[in-house]
Short mmCIF file of C-alpha atoms in Angstrom, two decimals:
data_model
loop_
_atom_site.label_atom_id
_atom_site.label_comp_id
_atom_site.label_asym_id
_atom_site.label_seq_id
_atom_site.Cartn_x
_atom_site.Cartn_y
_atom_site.Cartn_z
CA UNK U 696 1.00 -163.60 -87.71
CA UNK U 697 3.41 -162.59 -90.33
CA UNK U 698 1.85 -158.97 -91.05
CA UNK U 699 2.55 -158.96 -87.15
CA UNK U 700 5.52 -160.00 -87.30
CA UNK U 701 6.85 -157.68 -90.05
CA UNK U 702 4.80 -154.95 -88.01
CA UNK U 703 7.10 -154.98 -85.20
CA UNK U 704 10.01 -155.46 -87.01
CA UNK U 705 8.70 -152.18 -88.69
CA UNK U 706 8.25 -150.27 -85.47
CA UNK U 707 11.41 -151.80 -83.97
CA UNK U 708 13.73 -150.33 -87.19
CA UNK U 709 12.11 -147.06 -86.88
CA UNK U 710 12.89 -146.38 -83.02
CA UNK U 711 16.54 -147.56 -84.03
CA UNK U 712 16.92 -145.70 -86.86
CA UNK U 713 15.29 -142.34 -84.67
CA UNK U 714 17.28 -143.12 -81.26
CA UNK U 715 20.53 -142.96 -83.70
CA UNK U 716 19.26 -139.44 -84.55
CA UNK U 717 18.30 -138.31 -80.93
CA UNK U 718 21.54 -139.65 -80.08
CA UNK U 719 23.34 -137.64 -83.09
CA UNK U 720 21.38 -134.46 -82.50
CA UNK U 721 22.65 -134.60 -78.40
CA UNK U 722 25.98 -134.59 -79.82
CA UNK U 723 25.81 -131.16 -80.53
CA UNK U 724 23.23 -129.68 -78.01
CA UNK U 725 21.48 -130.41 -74.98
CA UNK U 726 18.39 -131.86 -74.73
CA UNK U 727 16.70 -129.24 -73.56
CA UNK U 728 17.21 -126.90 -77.08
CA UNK U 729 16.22 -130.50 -79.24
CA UNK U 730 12.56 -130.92 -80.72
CA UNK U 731 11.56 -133.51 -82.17
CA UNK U 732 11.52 -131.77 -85.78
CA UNK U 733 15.83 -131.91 -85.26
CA UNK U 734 15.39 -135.89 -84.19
CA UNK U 735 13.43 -137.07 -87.38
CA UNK U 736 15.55 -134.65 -89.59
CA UNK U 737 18.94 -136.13 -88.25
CA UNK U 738 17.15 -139.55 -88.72
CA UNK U 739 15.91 -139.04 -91.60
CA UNK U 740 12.31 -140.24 -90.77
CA UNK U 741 9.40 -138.20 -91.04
CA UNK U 742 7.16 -136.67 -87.77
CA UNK U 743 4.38 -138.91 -88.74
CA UNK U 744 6.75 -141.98 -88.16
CA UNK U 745 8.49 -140.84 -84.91
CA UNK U 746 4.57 -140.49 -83.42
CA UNK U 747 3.78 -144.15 -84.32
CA UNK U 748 6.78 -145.07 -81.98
CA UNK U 749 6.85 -142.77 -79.32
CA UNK U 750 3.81 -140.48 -77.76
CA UNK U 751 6.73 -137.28 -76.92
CA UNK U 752 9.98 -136.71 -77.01
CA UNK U 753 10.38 -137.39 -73.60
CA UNK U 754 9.11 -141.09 -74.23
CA UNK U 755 12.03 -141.30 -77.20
CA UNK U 756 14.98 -140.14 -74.39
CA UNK U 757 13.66 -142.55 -72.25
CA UNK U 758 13.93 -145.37 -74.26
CA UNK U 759 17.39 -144.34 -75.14
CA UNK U 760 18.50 -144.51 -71.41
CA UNK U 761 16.68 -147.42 -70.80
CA UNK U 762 18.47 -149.43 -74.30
CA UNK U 763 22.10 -147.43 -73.62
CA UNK U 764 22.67 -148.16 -69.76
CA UNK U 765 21.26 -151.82 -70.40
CA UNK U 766 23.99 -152.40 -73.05
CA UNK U 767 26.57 -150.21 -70.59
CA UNK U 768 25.67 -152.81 -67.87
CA UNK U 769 26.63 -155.72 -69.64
CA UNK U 770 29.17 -154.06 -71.46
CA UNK U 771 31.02 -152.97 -67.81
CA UNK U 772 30.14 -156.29 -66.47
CA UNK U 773 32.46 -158.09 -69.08
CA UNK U 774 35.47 -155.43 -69.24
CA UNK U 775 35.36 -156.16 -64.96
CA UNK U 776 35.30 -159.70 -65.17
CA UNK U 777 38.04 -159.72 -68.07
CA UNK U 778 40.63 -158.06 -65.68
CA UNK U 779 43.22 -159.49 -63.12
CA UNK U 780 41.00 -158.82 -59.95
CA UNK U 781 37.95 -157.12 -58.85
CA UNK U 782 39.18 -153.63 -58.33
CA UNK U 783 41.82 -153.30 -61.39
CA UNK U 784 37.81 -154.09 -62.65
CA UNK U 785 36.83 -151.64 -61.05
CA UNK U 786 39.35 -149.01 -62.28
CA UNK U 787 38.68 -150.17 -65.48
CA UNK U 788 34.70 -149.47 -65.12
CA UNK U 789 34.81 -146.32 -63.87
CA UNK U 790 37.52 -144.89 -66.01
CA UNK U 791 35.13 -146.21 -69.21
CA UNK U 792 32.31 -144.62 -67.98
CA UNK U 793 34.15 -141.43 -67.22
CA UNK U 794 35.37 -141.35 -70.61
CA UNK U 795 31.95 -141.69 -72.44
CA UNK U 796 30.48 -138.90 -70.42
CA UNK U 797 33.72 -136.67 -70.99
CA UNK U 798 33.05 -137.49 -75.07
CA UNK U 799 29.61 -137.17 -74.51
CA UNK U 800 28.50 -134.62 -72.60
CA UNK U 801 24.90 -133.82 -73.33
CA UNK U 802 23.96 -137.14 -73.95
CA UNK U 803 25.01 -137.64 -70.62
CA UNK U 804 23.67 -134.74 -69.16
CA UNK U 805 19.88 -136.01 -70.61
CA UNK U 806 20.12 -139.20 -69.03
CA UNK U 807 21.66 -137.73 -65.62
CA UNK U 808 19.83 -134.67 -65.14
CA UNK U 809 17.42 -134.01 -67.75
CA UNK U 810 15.52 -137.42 -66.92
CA UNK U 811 14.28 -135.70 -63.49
CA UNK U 812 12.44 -132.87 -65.37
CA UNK U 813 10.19 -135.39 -67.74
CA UNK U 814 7.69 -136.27 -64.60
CA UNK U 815 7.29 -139.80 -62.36
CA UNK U 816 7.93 -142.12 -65.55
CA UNK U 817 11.35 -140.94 -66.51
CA UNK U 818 12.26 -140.29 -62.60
CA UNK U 819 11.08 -144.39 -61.91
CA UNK U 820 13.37 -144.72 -65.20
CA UNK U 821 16.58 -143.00 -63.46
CA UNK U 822 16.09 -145.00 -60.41
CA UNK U 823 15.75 -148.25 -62.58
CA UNK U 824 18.81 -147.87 -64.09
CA UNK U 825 20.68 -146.92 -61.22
CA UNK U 826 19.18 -149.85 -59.42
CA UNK U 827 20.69 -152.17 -62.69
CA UNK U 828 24.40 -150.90 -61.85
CA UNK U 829 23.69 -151.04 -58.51
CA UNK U 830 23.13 -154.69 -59.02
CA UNK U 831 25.62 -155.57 -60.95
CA UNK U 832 28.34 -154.15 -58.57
CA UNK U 833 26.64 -156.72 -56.11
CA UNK U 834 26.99 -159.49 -58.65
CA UNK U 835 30.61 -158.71 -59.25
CA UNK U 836 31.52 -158.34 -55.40
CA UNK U 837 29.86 -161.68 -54.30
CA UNK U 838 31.47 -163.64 -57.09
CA UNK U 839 33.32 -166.40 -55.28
CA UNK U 840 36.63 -166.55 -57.55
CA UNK U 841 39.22 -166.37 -55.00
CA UNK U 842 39.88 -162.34 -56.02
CA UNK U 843 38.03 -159.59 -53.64
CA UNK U 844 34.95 -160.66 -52.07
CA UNK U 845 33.10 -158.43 -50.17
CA UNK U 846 29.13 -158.67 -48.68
CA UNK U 847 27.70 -155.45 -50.46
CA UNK U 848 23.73 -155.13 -49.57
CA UNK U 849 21.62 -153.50 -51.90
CA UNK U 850 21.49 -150.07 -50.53
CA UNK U 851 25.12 -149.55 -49.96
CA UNK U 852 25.77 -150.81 -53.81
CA UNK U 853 23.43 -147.86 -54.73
CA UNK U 854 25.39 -145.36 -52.44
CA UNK U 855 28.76 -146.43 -54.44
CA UNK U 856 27.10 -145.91 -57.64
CA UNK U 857 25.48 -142.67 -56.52
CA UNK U 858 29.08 -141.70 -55.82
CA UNK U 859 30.05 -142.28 -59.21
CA UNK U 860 27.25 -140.63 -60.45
CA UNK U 861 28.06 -137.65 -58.99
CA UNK U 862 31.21 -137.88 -60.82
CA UNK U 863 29.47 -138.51 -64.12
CA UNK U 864 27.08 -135.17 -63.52
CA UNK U 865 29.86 -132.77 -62.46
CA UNK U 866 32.15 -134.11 -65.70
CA UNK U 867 29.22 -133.73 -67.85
CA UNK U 868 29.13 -129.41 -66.86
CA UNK U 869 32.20 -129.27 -66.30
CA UNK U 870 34.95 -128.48 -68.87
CA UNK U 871 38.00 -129.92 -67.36
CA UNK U 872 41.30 -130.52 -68.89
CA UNK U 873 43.19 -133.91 -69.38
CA UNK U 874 44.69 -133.21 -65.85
CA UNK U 875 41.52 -132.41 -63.98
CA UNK U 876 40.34 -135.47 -65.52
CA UNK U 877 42.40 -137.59 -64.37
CA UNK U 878 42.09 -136.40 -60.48
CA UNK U 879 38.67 -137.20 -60.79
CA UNK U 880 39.15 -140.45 -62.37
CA UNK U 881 41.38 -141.71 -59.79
CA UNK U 882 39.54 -140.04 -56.84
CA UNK U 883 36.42 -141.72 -57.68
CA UNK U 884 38.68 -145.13 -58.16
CA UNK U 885 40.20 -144.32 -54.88
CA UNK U 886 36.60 -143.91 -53.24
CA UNK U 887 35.61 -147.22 -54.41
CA UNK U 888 38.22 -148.67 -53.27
CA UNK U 889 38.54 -147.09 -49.33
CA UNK U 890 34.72 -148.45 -49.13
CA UNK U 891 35.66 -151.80 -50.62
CA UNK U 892 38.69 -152.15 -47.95
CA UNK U 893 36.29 -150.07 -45.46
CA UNK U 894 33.83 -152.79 -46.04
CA UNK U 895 35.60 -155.80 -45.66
CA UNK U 896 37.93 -154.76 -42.97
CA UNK U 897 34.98 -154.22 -40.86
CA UNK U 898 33.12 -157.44 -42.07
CA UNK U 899 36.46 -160.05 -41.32
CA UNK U 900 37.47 -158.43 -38.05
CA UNK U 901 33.77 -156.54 -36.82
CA UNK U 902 33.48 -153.04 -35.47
CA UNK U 903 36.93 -150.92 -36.15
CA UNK U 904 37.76 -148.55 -33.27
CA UNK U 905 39.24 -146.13 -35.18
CA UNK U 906 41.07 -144.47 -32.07
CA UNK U 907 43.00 -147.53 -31.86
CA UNK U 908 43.56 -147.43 -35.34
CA UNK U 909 45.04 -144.11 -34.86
CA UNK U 910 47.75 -145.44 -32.59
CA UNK U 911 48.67 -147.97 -35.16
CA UNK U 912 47.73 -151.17 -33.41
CA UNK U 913 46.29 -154.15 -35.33
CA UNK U 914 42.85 -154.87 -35.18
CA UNK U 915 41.93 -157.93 -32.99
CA UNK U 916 41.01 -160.97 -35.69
CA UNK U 917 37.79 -162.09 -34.52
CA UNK I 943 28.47 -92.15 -46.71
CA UNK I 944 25.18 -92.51 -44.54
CA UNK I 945 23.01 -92.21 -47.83
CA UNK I 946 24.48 -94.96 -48.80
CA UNK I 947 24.19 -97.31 -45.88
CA UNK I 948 20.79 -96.48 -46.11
CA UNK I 949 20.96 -97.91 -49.17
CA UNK I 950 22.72 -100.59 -48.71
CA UNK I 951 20.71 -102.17 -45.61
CA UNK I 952 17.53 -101.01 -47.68
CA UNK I 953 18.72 -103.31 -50.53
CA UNK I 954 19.72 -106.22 -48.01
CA UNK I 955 16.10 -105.71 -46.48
CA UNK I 956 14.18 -106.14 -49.89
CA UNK I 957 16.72 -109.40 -50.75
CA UNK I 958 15.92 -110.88 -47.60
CA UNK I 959 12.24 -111.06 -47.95
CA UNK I 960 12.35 -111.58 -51.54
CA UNK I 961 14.36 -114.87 -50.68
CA UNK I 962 11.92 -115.87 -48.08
CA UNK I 963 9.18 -115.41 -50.68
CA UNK I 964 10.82 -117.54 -52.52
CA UNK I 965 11.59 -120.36 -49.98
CA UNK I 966 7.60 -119.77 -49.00
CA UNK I 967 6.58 -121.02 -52.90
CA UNK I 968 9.48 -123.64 -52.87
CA UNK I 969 7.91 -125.27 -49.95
CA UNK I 970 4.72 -125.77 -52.64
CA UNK I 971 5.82 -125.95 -55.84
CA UNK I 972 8.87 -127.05 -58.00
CA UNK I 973 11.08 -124.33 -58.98
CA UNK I 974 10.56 -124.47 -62.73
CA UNK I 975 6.41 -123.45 -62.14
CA UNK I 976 7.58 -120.02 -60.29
CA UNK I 977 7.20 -116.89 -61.61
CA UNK I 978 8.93 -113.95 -60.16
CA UNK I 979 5.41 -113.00 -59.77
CA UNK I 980 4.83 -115.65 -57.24
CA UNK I 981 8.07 -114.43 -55.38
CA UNK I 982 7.53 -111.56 -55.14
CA UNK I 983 3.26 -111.57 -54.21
CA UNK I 984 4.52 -114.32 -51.47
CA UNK I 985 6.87 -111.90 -50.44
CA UNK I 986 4.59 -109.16 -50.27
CA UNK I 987 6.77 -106.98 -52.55
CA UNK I 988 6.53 -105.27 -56.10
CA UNK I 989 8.35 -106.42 -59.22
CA UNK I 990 10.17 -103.50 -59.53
CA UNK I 991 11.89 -103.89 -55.84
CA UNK I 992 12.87 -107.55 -57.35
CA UNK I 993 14.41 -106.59 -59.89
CA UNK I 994 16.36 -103.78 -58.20
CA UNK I 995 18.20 -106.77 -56.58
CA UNK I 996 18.02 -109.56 -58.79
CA UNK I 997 18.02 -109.46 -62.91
CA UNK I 998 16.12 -112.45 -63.12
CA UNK I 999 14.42 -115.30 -61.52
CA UNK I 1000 18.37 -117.37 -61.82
CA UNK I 1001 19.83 -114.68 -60.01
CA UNK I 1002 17.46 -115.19 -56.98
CA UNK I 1003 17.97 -119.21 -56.50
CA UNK I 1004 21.77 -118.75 -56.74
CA UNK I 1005 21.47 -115.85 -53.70
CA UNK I 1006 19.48 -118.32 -51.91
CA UNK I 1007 21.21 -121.17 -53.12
CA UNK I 1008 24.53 -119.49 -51.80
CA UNK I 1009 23.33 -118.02 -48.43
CA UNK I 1010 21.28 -121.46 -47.45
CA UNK I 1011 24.10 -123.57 -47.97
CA UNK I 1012 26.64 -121.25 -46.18
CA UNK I 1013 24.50 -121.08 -43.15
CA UNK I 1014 24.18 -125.39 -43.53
CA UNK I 1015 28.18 -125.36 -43.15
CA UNK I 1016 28.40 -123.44 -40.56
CA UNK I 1017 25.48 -125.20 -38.90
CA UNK I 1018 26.15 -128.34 -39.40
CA UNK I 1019 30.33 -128.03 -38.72
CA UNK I 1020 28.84 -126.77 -35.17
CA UNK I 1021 26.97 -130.20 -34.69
CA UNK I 1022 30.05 -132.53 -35.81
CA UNK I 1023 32.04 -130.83 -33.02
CA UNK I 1024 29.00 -131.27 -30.60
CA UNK I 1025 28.99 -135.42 -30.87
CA UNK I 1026 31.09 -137.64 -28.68
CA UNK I 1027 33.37 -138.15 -32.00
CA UNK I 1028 33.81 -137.94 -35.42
CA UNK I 1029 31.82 -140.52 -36.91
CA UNK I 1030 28.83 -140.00 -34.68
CA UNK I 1031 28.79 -136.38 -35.80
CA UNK I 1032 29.08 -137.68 -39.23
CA UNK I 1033 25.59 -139.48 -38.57
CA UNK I 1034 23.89 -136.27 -37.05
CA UNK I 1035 25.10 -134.12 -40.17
CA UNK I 1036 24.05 -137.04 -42.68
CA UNK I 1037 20.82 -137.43 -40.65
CA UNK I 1038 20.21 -133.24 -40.21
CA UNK I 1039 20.21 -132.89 -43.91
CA UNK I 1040 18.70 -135.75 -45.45
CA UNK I 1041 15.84 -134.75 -43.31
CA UNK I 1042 15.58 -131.16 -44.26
CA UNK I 1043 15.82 -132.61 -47.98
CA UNK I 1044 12.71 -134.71 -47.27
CA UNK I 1045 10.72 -131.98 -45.68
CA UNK I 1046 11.52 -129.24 -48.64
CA UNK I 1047 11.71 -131.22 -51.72
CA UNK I 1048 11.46 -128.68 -53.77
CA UNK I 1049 13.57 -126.39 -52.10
CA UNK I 1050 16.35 -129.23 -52.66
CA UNK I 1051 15.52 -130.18 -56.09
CA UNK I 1052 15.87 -126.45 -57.03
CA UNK I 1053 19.26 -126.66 -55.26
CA UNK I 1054 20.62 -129.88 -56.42
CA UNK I 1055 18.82 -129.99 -60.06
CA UNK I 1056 17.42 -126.63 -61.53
CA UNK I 1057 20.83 -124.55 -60.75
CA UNK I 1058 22.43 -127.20 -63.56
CA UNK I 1059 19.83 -126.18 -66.10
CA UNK I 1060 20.36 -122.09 -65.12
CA UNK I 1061 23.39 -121.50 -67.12
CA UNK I 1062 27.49 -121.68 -66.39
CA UNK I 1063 27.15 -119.05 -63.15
CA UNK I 1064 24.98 -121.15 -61.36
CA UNK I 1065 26.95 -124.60 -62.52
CA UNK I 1066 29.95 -122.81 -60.92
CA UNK I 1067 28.10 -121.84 -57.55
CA UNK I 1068 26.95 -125.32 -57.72
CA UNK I 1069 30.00 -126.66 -57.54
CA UNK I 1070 31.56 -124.00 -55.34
CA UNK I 1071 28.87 -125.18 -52.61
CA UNK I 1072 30.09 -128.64 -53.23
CA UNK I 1073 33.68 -127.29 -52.66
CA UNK I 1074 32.57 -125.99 -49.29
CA UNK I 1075 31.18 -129.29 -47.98
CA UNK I 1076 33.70 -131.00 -48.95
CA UNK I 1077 36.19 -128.03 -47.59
CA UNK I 1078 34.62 -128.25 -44.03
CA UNK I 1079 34.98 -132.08 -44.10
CA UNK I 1080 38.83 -132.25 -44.65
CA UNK I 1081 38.52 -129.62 -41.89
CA UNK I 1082 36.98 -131.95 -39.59
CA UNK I 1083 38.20 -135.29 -40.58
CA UNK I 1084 42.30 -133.48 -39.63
CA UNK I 1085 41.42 -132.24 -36.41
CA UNK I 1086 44.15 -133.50 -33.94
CA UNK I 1087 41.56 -134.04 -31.52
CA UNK I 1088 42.27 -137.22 -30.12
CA UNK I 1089 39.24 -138.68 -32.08
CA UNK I 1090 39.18 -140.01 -35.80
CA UNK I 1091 41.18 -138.47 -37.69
CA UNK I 1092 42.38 -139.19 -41.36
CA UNK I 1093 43.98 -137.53 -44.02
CA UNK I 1094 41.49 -136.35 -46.23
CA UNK I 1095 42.51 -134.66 -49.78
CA UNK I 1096 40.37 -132.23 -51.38
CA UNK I 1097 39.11 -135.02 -54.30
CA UNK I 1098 38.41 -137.55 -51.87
CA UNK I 1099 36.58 -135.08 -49.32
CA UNK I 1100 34.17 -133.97 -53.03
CA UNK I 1101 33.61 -137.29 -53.72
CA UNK I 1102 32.09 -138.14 -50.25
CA UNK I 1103 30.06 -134.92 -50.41
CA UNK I 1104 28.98 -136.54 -54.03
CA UNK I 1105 27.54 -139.83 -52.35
CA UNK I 1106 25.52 -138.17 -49.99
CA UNK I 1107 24.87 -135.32 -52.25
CA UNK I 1108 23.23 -138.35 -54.80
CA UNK I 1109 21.26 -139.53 -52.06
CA UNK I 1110 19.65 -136.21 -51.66
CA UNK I 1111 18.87 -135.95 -54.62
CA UNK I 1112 16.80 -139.23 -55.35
CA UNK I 1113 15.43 -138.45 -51.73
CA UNK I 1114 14.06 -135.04 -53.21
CA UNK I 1115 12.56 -136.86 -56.13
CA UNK I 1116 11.27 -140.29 -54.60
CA UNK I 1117 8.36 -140.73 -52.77
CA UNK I 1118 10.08 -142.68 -49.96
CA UNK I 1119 7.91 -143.64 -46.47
CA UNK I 1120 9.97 -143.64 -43.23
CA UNK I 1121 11.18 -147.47 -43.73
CA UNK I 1122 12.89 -145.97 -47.24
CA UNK I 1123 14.44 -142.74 -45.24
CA UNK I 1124 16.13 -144.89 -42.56
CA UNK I 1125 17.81 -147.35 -45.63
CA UNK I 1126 18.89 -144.33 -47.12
CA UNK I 1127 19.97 -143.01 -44.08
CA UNK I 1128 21.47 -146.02 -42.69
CA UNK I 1129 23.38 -146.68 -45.79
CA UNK I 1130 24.62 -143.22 -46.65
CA UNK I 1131 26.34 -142.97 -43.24
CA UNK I 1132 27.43 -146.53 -43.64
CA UNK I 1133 29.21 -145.49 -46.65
CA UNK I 1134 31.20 -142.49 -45.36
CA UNK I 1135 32.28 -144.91 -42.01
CA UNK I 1136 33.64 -147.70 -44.57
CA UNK I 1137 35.28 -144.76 -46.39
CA UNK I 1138 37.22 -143.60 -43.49
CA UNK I 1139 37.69 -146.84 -42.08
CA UNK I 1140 39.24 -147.98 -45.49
CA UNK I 1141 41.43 -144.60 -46.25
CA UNK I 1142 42.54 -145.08 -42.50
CA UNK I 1143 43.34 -148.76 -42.57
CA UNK I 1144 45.64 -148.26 -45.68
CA UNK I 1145 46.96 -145.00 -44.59
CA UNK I 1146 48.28 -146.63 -41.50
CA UNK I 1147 49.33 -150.12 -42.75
CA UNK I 1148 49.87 -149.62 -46.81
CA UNK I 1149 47.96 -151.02 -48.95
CA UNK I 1150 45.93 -153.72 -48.06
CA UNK I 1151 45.97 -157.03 -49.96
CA UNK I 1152 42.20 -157.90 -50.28
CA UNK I 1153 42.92 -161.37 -50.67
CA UNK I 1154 44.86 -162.33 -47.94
CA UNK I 1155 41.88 -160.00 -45.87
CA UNK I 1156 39.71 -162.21 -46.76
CA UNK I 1157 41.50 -165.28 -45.73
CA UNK I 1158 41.19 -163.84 -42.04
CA UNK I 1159 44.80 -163.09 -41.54
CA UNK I 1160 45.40 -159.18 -40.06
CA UNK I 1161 48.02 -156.89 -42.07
CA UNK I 1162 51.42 -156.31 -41.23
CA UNK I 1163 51.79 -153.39 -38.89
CA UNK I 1164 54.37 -151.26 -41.23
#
């Protein structure tokens, strides 16, 4: 058991030590010019080592998604929960994630777009992560704290982080300025925000007719 | 002069079958396994006619790229303006294109994916296409027509066309049955009616205080 043990603990400090080079290496250029030669070298491990923890290079990226937007999750979770309300949470969030993709942009470009050329594994892998957020924004909107409460189902809490998404993959081509940053930042906030008011409104008082709306009449309370 | 018309329509001719070659391989394989051999034996044309128009495989998915989604503007503009309002036409525009997604997958994934990994012309075309979604949207969503209407800014009117553009994109990658498509669907035009309802809500009233929402109580009429 202990030559198991201190087996695992072997494998687990090589894939650290070689997702801190993959990570280093897609600091500089996408994944797309990286082999695995420029992974081990940044790591300083050897190819022999890298190949007792991960069958391709592929299988290394993925297990950097998979490790990064798990700690992300929980990460975002806390920053959301530490602020006044729900959607100042929210603002917070976004504008974090923004920022890491901004600093970061081939990292995030592997884990946004790259992930949909490595076949059906790394595809289920992009889902999977989305699906984590995804769940988390349901978490945070059915927390019964007296702040913003809203019913989000599963499929609509994808569509909001799909929306951000989007935001992350443009940012990551993109090469915007401090300004251009900041429209997108506070576009995406606003976005969250109309479908979080969109939402609710609908949910307290049922179907909006929006020609009414139009007139400026207040909704019937149900 | 007429040499050169001759020339001209000769040139349009060859593009135009060329780019149905290539839509003809698209609807089989993923863009990244296509030679401009394929193209151009689909299209029943030589190499040397290709590249007359195009200087490389890139070149031709952009064209495509460019023309398809021009055509889908115009096309789909024509079917908001059909339905009884707004919000329905919404629907049949979500609807129109998720389902052409689903029956061309790789046609889509070329659009949507590949054109990121083709260099900064097509990342710009990319997002120019974007722009013109989004463009027609504002377009539509300020029509005094009596129906919905809302004021839509550019950043806003992008990030909608981001939400639905995500959905298109897992839809070209997932293997969904017709149970999946109609969540997809359902939600993705669920999300753009909460997002008008909520930019509309607070455009007419001011901003909205979630928590007195939730305690049942309707908003001020400003």
């Amino acid at each position: 058991m202990q030559d198991q043990d201190a087996s695992l603990a072997r494998t687990a400090d090589i894939a650290q030590r070689i997702l801190a080079g993959l990570e280093d290496v897609l600091a500089r250029r996408p994944f797309g010019e990286i082999a695995v030669a420029d992974i081990v070298a940044s790591a300083g491990m050897s190819k022999r080592a890298f190949y007792e923890v991960y069958p391709h290079k592929a299988a290394c990226l993925m297990d950097h998604a998979d490790r990064f937007h798990t700690s992300w999750v929980e990460e975002l979770e806390a920053r959301v929960l530490d602020a006044p309300d729900r959607l100042a949470g929210a603002e917070v969030a976004v504008r974090a994630f923004l920022t890491q993709t901004h600093e970061r942009p081939f990292l995030a470009r592997a884990h946004l777009v790259d992930l949909y050329n490595l076949g059906p594994e790394a595809i289920a892998l992009r889902r999977q992560v989305k699906g984590r957020y995804a769940t988390m924004l349901q978490r945070l909107s059915a927390a019964d704290d007296g702040t913003e409460k809203v019913e989000l189902d599963g499929e609509t809490a994808l569509r909001i982080i799909g929306a951000i998404d989007d935001v992350l993959i443009a940012l990551a081509f993109d090469d915007v300025d401090d300004a251009e940053f900041e429209r997108r930042a506070q576009s995406a906030v606003a976005l969250v925000r109309a479908v979080f008011v969109g939402l609710w409104v609908e949910q307290e008082w049922g179907p909006i007719d929006l020609n009414r709306l139009a007139s400026g009449a207040a909704p019937d309370a149900s």
